[in-house]
Short mmCIF file of C-alpha atoms in Angstrom, two decimals:
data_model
loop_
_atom_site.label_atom_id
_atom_site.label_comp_id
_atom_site.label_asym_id
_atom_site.label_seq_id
_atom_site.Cartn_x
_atom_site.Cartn_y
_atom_site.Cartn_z
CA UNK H 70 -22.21 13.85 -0.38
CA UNK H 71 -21.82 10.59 1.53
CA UNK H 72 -18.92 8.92 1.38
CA UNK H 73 -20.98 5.20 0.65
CA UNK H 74 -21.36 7.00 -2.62
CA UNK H 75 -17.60 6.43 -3.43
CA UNK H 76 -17.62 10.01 -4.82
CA UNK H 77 -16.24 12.56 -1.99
CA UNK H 78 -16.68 16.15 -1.85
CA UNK H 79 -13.33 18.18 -1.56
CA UNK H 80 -12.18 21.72 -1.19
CA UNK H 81 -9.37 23.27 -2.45
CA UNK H 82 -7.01 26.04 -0.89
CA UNK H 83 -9.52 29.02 -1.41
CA UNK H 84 -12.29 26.88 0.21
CA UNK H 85 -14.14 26.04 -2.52
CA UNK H 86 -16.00 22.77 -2.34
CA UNK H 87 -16.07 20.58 -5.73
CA UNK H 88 -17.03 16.93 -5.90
CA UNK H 89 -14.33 14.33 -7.02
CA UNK H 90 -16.38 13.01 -9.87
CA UNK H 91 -15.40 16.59 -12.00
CA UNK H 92 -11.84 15.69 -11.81
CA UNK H 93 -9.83 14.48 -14.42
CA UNK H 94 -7.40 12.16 -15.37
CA UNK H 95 -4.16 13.27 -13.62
CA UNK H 96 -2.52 14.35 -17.03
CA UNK H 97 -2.12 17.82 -18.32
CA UNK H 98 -5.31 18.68 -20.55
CA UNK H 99 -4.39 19.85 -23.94
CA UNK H 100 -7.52 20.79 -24.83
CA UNK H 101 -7.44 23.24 -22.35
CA UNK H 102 -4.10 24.62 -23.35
CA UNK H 103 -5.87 25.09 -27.05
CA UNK H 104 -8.81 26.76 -25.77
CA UNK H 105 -6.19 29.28 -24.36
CA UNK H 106 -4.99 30.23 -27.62
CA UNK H 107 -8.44 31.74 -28.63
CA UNK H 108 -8.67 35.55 -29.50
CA UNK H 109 -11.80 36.12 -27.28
CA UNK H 110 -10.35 38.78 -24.54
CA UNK H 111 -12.39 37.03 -21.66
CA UNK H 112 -11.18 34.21 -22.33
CA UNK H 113 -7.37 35.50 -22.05
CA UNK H 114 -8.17 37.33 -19.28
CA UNK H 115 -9.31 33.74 -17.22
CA UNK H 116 -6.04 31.85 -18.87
CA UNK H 117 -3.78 34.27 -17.42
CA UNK H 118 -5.08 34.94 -14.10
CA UNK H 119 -6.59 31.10 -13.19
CA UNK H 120 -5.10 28.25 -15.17
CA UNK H 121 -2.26 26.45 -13.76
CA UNK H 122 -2.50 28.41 -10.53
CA UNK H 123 -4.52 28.50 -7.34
CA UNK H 124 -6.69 31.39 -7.21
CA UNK H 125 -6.26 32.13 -3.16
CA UNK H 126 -8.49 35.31 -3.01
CA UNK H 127 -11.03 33.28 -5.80
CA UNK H 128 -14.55 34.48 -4.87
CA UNK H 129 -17.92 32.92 -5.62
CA UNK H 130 -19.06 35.42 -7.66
CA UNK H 131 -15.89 35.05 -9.97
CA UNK H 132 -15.92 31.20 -10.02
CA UNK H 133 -19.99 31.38 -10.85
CA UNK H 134 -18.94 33.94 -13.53
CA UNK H 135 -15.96 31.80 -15.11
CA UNK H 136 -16.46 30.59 -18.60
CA UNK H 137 -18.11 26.45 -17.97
CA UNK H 138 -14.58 25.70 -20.65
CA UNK H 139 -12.53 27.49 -17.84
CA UNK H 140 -13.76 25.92 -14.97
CA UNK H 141 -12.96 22.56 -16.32
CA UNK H 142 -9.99 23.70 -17.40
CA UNK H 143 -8.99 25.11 -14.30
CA UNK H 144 -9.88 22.31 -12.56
CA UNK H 145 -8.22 19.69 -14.48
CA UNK H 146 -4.96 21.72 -14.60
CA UNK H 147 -4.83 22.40 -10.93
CA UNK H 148 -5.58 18.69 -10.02
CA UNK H 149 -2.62 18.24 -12.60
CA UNK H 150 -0.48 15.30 -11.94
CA UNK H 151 2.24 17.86 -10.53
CA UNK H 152 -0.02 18.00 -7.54
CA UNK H 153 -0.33 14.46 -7.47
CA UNK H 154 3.15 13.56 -8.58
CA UNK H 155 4.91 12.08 -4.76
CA UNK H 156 1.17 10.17 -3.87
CA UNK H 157 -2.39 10.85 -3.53
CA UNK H 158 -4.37 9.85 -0.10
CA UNK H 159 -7.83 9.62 1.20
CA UNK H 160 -8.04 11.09 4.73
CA UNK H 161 -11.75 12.22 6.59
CA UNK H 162 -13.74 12.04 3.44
CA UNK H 163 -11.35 13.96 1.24
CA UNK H 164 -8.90 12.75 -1.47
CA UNK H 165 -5.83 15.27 -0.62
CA UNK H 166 -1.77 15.16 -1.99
CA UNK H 167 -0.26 12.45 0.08
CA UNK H 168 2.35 15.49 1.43
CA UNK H 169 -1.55 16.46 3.04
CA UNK H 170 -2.47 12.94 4.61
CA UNK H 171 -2.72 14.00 8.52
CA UNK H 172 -3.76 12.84 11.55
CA UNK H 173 -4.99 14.62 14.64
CA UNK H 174 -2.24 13.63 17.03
CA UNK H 175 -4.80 12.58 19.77
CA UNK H 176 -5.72 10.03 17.17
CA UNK H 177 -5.62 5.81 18.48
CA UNK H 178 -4.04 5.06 15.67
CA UNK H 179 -1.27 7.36 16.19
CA UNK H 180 -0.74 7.26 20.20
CA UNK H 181 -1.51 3.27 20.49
CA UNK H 182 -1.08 1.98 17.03
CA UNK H 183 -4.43 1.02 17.39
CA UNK H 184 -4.84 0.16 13.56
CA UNK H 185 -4.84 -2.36 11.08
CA UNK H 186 -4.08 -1.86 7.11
CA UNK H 187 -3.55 -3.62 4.12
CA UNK H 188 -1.35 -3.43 1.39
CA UNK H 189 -1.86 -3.99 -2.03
CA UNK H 190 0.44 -3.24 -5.44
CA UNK H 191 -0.23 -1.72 -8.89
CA UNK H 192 2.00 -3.26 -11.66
CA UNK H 193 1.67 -2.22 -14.93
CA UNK H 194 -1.99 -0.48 -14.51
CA UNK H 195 -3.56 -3.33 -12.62
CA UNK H 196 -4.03 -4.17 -9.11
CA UNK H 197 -2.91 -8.11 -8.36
CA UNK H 198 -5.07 -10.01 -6.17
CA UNK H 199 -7.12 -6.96 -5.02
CA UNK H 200 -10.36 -8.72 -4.02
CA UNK H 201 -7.77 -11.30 -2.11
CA UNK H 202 -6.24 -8.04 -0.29
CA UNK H 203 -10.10 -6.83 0.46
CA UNK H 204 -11.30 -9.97 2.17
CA UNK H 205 -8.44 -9.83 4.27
CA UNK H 206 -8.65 -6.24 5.48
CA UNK H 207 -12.33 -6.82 5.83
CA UNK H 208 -11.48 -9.90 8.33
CA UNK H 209 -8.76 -7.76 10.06
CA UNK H 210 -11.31 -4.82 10.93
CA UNK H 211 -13.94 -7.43 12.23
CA UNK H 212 -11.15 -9.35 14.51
CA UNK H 213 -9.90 -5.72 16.00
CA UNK H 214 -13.88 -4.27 16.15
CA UNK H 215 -13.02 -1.76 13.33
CA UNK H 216 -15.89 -0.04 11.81
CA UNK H 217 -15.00 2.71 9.25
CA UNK H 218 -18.35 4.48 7.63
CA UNK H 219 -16.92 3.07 4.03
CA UNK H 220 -18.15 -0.28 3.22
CA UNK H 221 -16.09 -2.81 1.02
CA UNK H 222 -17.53 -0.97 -2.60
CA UNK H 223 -16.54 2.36 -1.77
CA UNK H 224 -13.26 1.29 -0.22
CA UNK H 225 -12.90 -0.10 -3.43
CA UNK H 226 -13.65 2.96 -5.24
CA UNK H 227 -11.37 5.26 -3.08
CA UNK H 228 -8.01 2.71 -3.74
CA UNK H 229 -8.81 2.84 -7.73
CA UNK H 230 -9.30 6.66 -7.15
CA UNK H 231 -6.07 7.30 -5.37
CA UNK H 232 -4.37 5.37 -8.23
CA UNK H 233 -5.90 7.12 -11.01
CA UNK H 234 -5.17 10.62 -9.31
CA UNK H 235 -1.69 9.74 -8.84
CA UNK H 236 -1.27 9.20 -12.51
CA UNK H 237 1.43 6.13 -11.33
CA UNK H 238 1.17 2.57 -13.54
CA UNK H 239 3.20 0.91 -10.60
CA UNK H 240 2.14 1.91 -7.10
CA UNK H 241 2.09 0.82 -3.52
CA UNK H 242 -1.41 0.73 -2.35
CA UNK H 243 -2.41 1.11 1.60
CA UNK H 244 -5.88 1.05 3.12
CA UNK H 245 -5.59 1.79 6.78
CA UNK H 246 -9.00 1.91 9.26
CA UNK H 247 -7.52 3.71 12.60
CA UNK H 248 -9.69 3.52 15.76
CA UNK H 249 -9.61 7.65 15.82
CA UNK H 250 -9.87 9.72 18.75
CA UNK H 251 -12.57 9.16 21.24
CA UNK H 252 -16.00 11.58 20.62
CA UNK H 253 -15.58 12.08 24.48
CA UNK H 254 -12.74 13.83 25.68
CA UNK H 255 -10.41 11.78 28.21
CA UNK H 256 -12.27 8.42 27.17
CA UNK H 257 -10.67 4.96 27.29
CA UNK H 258 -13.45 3.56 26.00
CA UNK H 259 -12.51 2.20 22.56
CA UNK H 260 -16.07 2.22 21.24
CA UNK H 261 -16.41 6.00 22.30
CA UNK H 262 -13.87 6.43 19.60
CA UNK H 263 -14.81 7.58 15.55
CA UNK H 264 -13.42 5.10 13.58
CA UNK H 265 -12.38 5.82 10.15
CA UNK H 266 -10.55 4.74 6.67
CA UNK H 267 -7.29 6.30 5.48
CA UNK H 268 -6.27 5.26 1.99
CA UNK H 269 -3.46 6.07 -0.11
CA UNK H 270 -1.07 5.30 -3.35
CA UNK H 271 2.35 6.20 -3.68
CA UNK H 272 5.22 4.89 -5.89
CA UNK H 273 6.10 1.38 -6.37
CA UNK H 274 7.92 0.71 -2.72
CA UNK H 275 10.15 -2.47 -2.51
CA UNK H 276 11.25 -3.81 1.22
CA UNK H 277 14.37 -5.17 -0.49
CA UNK H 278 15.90 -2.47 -3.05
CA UNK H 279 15.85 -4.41 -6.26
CA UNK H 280 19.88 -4.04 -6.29
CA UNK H 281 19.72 -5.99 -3.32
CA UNK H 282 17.46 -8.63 -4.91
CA UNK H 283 19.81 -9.30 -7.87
CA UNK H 284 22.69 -9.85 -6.40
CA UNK H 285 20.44 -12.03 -3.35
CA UNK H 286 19.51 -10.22 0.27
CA UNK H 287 21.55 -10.50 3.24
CA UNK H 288 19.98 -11.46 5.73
CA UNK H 289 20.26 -10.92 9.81
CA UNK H 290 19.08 -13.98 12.19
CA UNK H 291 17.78 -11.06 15.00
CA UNK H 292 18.53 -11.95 18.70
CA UNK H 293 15.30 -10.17 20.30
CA UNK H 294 12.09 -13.01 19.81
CA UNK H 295 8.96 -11.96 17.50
CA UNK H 296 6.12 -10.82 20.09
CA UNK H 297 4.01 -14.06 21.31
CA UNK H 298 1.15 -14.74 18.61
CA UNK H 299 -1.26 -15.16 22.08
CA UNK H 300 -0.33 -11.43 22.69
CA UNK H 301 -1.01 -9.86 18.99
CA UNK H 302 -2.39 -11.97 16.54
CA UNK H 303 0.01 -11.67 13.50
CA UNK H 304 -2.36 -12.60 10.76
CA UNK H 305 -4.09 -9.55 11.36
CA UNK H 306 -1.77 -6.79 9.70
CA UNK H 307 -0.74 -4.18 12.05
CA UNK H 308 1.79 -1.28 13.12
CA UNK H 309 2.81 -3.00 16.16
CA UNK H 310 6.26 -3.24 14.26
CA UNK H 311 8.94 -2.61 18.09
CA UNK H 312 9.84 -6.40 18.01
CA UNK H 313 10.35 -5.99 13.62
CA UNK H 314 11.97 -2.69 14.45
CA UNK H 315 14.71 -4.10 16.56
CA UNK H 316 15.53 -6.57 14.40
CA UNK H 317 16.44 -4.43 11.67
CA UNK H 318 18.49 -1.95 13.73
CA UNK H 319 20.45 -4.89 14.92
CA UNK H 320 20.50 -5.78 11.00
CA UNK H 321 22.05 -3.06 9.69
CA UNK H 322 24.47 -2.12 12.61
CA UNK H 323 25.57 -5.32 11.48
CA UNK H 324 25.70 -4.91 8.15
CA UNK H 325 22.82 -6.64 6.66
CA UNK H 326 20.38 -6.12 4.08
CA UNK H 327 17.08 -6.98 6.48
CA UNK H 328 16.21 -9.19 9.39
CA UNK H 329 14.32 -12.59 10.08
CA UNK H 330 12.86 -12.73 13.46
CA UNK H 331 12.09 -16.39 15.58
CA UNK H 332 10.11 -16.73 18.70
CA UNK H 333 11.15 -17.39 22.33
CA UNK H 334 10.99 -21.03 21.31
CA UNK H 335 13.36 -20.33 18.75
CA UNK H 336 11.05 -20.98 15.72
CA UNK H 337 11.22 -18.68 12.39
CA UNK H 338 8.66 -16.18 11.94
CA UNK H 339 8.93 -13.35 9.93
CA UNK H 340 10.38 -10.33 9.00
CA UNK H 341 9.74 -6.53 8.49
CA UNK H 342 6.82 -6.43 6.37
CA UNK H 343 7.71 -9.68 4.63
CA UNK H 344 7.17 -14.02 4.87
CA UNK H 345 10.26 -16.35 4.46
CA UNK H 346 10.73 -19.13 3.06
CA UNK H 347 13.50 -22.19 2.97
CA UNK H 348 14.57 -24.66 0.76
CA UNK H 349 16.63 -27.78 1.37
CA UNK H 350 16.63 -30.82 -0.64
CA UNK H 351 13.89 -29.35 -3.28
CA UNK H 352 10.78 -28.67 -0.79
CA UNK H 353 9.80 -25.34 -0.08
CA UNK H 354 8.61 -24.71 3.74
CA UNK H 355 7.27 -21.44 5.33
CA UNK H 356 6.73 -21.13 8.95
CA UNK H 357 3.03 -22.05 10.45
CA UNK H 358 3.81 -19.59 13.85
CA UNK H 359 4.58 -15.88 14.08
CA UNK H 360 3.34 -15.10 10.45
CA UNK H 361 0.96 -12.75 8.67
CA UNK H 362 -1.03 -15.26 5.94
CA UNK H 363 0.57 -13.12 3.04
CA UNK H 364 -0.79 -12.43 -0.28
CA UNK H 365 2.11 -13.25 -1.79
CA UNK H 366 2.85 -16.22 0.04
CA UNK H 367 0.05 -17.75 -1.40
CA UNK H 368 0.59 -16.90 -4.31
CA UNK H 369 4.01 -18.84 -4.00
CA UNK H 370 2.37 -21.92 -2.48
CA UNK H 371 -0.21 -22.19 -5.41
CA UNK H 372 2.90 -21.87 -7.89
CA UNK H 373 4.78 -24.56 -6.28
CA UNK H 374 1.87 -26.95 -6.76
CA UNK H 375 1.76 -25.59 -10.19
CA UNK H 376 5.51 -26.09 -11.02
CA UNK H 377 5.71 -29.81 -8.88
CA UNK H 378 7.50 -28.32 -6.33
CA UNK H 379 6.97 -29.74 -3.08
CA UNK H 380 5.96 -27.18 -0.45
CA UNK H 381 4.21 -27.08 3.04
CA UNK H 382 3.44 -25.10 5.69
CA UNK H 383 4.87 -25.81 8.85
CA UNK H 384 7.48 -24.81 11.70
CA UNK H 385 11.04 -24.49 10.96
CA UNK H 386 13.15 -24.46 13.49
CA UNK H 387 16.69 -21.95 13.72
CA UNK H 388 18.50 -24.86 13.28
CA UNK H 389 17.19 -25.58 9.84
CA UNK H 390 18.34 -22.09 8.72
CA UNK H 391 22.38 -23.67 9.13
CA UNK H 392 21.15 -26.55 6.90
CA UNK H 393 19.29 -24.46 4.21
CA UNK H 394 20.13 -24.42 0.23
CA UNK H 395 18.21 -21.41 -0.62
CA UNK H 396 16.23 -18.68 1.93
CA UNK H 397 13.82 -16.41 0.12
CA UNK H 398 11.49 -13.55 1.42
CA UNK H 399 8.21 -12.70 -0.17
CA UNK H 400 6.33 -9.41 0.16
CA UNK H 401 3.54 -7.47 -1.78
CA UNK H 402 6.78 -4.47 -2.02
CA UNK H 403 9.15 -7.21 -3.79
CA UNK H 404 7.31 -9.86 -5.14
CA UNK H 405 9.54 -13.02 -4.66
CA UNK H 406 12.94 -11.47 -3.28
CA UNK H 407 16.02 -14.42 -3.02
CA UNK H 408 18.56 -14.55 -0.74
CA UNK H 409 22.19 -14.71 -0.67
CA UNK H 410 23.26 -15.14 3.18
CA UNK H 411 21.53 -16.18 6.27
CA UNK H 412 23.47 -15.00 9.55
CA UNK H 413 27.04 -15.06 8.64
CA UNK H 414 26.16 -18.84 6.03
CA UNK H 415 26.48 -18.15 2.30
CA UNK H 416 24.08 -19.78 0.78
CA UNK H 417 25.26 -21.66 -2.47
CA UNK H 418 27.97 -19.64 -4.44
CA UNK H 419 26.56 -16.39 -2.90
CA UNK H 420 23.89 -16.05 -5.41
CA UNK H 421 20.33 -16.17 -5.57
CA UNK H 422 19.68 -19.89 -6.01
CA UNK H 423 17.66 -21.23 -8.84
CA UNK H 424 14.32 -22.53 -7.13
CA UNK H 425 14.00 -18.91 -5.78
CA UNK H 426 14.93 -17.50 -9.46
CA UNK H 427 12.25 -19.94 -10.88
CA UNK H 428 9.32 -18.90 -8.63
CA UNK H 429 10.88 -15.14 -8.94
CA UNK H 430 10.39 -15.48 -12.66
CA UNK H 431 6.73 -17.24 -12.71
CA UNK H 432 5.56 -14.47 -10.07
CA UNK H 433 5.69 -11.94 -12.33
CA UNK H 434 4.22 -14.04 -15.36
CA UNK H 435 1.40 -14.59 -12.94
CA UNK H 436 0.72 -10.63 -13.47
CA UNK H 437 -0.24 -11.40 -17.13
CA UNK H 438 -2.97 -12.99 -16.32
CA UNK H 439 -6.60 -11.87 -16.29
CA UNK H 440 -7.31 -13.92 -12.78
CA UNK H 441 -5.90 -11.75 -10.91
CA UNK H 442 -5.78 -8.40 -12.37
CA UNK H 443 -8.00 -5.96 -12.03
CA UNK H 444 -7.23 -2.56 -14.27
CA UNK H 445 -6.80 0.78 -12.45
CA UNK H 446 -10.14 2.75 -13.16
CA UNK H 447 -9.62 5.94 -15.35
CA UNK H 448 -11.11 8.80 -13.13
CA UNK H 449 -13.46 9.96 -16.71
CA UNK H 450 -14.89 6.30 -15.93
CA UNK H 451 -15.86 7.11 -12.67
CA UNK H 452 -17.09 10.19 -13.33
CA UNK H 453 -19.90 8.70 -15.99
CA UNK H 454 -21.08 6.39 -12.94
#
């Protein structure tokens, strides 16, 4: 079936090809386990051979031949949510065990990082911002000529589907589109390559351990500059991570919690998968330069104007970081994550301070409401579509 269908056909280990719409919720099926109990002798002879394992030397004839209760039953209990349990991913058209997600190593997106992604979280059953997440990816593939086979619907689909497999309430979300590897061989053509979505959910992931977050990040000013914004642009999300990379070697040979990066101009940027923020005096600034637009810092800006708190975009210079009350990070794998040090300055009494515990605490209220949440769809539901 096509994959603009949002319903995928898969195979499992014995090669037998079943669409994704006849799975079920990721959850062991009792009624299944019930039906097992029945006297009938074909029907003990299925449950002991087939449910709860993979039948590797399965043939057609047997499967055609399987009780229509068995099947389902099979089905349900081998796409149990042990198989699911550490992710699930989309990859090629197929919805596979994230410990499955591969690549072809002649792939772009693997020898170039010639990808962009998106990442969006689960909390509690719901996606936050999703649609906010979507327009973004969508403007990232256009900027970097991107043109997976899956439109914006059945992208969509696929993330709720991952979700739903995995069985997880609170999940980290990615949808990738990697340029592939080119149709003809040797080719440094990029349009001569097969572009195409990868998608997957995994547990809740946090860039700061939530430890860390309590007690307030420390945080490494790194020597090496962010790469120029005229060389890759930095609101489009990407793995070109060397310059991020550095950073947080240096970080942690140092002892730090994470990294802030500035440019060769000696401006703040960002950091390893997350925006920063700095408070003096009660305003809240965030650098204009170097910066992915984040989700989350958004959502922070909007809450500021919400709460009365002053806050602007604009650039902050190194210097500013010796003058700071409060430093805070913000990431889609943290929410609103305070900070404790900056370089070898303690920050207040070495404690998160209480404009970053504030927004901290009305970040996660802003889960709670129906704006922005959008409720993981049950794989039964997507089945009836």
């Amino acid at each position: 079936m096509s994959s603009r269908s949002g319903i995928a056909s898969l195979s499992n280990e014995a090669g037998y090809s079943f669409s994704t719409s006849a799975i079920a919720a990721p959850k062991r099926d009792r009624k299944a386990d019930v039906l097992l109990s029945s006297e009938s002798p074909g029907e003990r002879r299925w449950g002991h051979h087939f449910v709860g394992k993979v039948p590797l030397s399965l043939s057609s004839s047997s499967l055609a031949s399987m009780p229509q209760w068995l099947r389902t039953g099979f089905w349900r209990s081998h796409m149990s949510s042990s198989v699911y349990s550490d992710g699930a991913a989309y990859v090629r058209g197929q919805f596979v065990p994230i410990a499955e997600a591969t690549l072809p190593v002649t792939d772009w997106g693997f020898t170039r990082s010639d990808v962009v992604y998106d990442v969006v979280h689960v909390f509690d059953g719901c996606f936050f911002r999703l649609q906010d997440h979507l327009d973004r990816f969508e403007l990232a593939m256009a900027k970097r000529r991107l043109r997976p086979p899956e439109d914006r619907t059945t992208i969509e689909a696929i993330l709720h589907r991952c979700v739903a497999l995995s069985g997880l309430s609170d999940s980290y979300v990615a949808m990738v589109a990697s340029r592939g590897k080119p149709k003809v061989t040797g080719s440094r053509r990029p349009v001569d390559c097969e572009n195409h979505l990868i998608a997957y959910a995994v547990p809740w992931v946090d860039v700061v351990p939530k430890d860390v977050q309590e007690r307030g990040a420390h945080i490494w000013i790194a020597s090496n500059p962010r790469v120029p914004d005229a060389s890759v642009d930095p609101t489009v999300k990407n793995y070109q991570w060397n310059d991020l990379t550095s950073g947080l070697l240096e970080a942690h040979d140092a002892g730090f919690d994470t990294t802030v990066l500035c440019d060769a101009e000696g401006f703040l940027t960002e950091g390893p998968g997350f925006n920063v923020f700095v408070v003096k005096d009660g305003r809240v600034v965030t650098p204009d330069r170097g910066s992915l637009h984040g989700i989350t810092r958004q959502t922070v800006l909007d809450l500021c104007a919400e709460l009365g708190i002053e806050a602007l975009v604009a650039p902050i210079h190194r210097s500013m970081l010796d003058e700071a009350d409060e430093v805070f990070l913000t990431s889609t794998a943290g929410g609103v994550i305070p900070g404790a040090r900056i370089g070898h300055r303690i920050l207040g009494n070495d404690r998160p301070g209480p404009i970053s515990l504030r927004l901290k605490q009305a970040y996660w209220s802003k889960h709670e409401e129906s704006g922005h949440r959008t409720p993981v769809r049950p794989l039964e539901a997507e089945a009836a579509e």
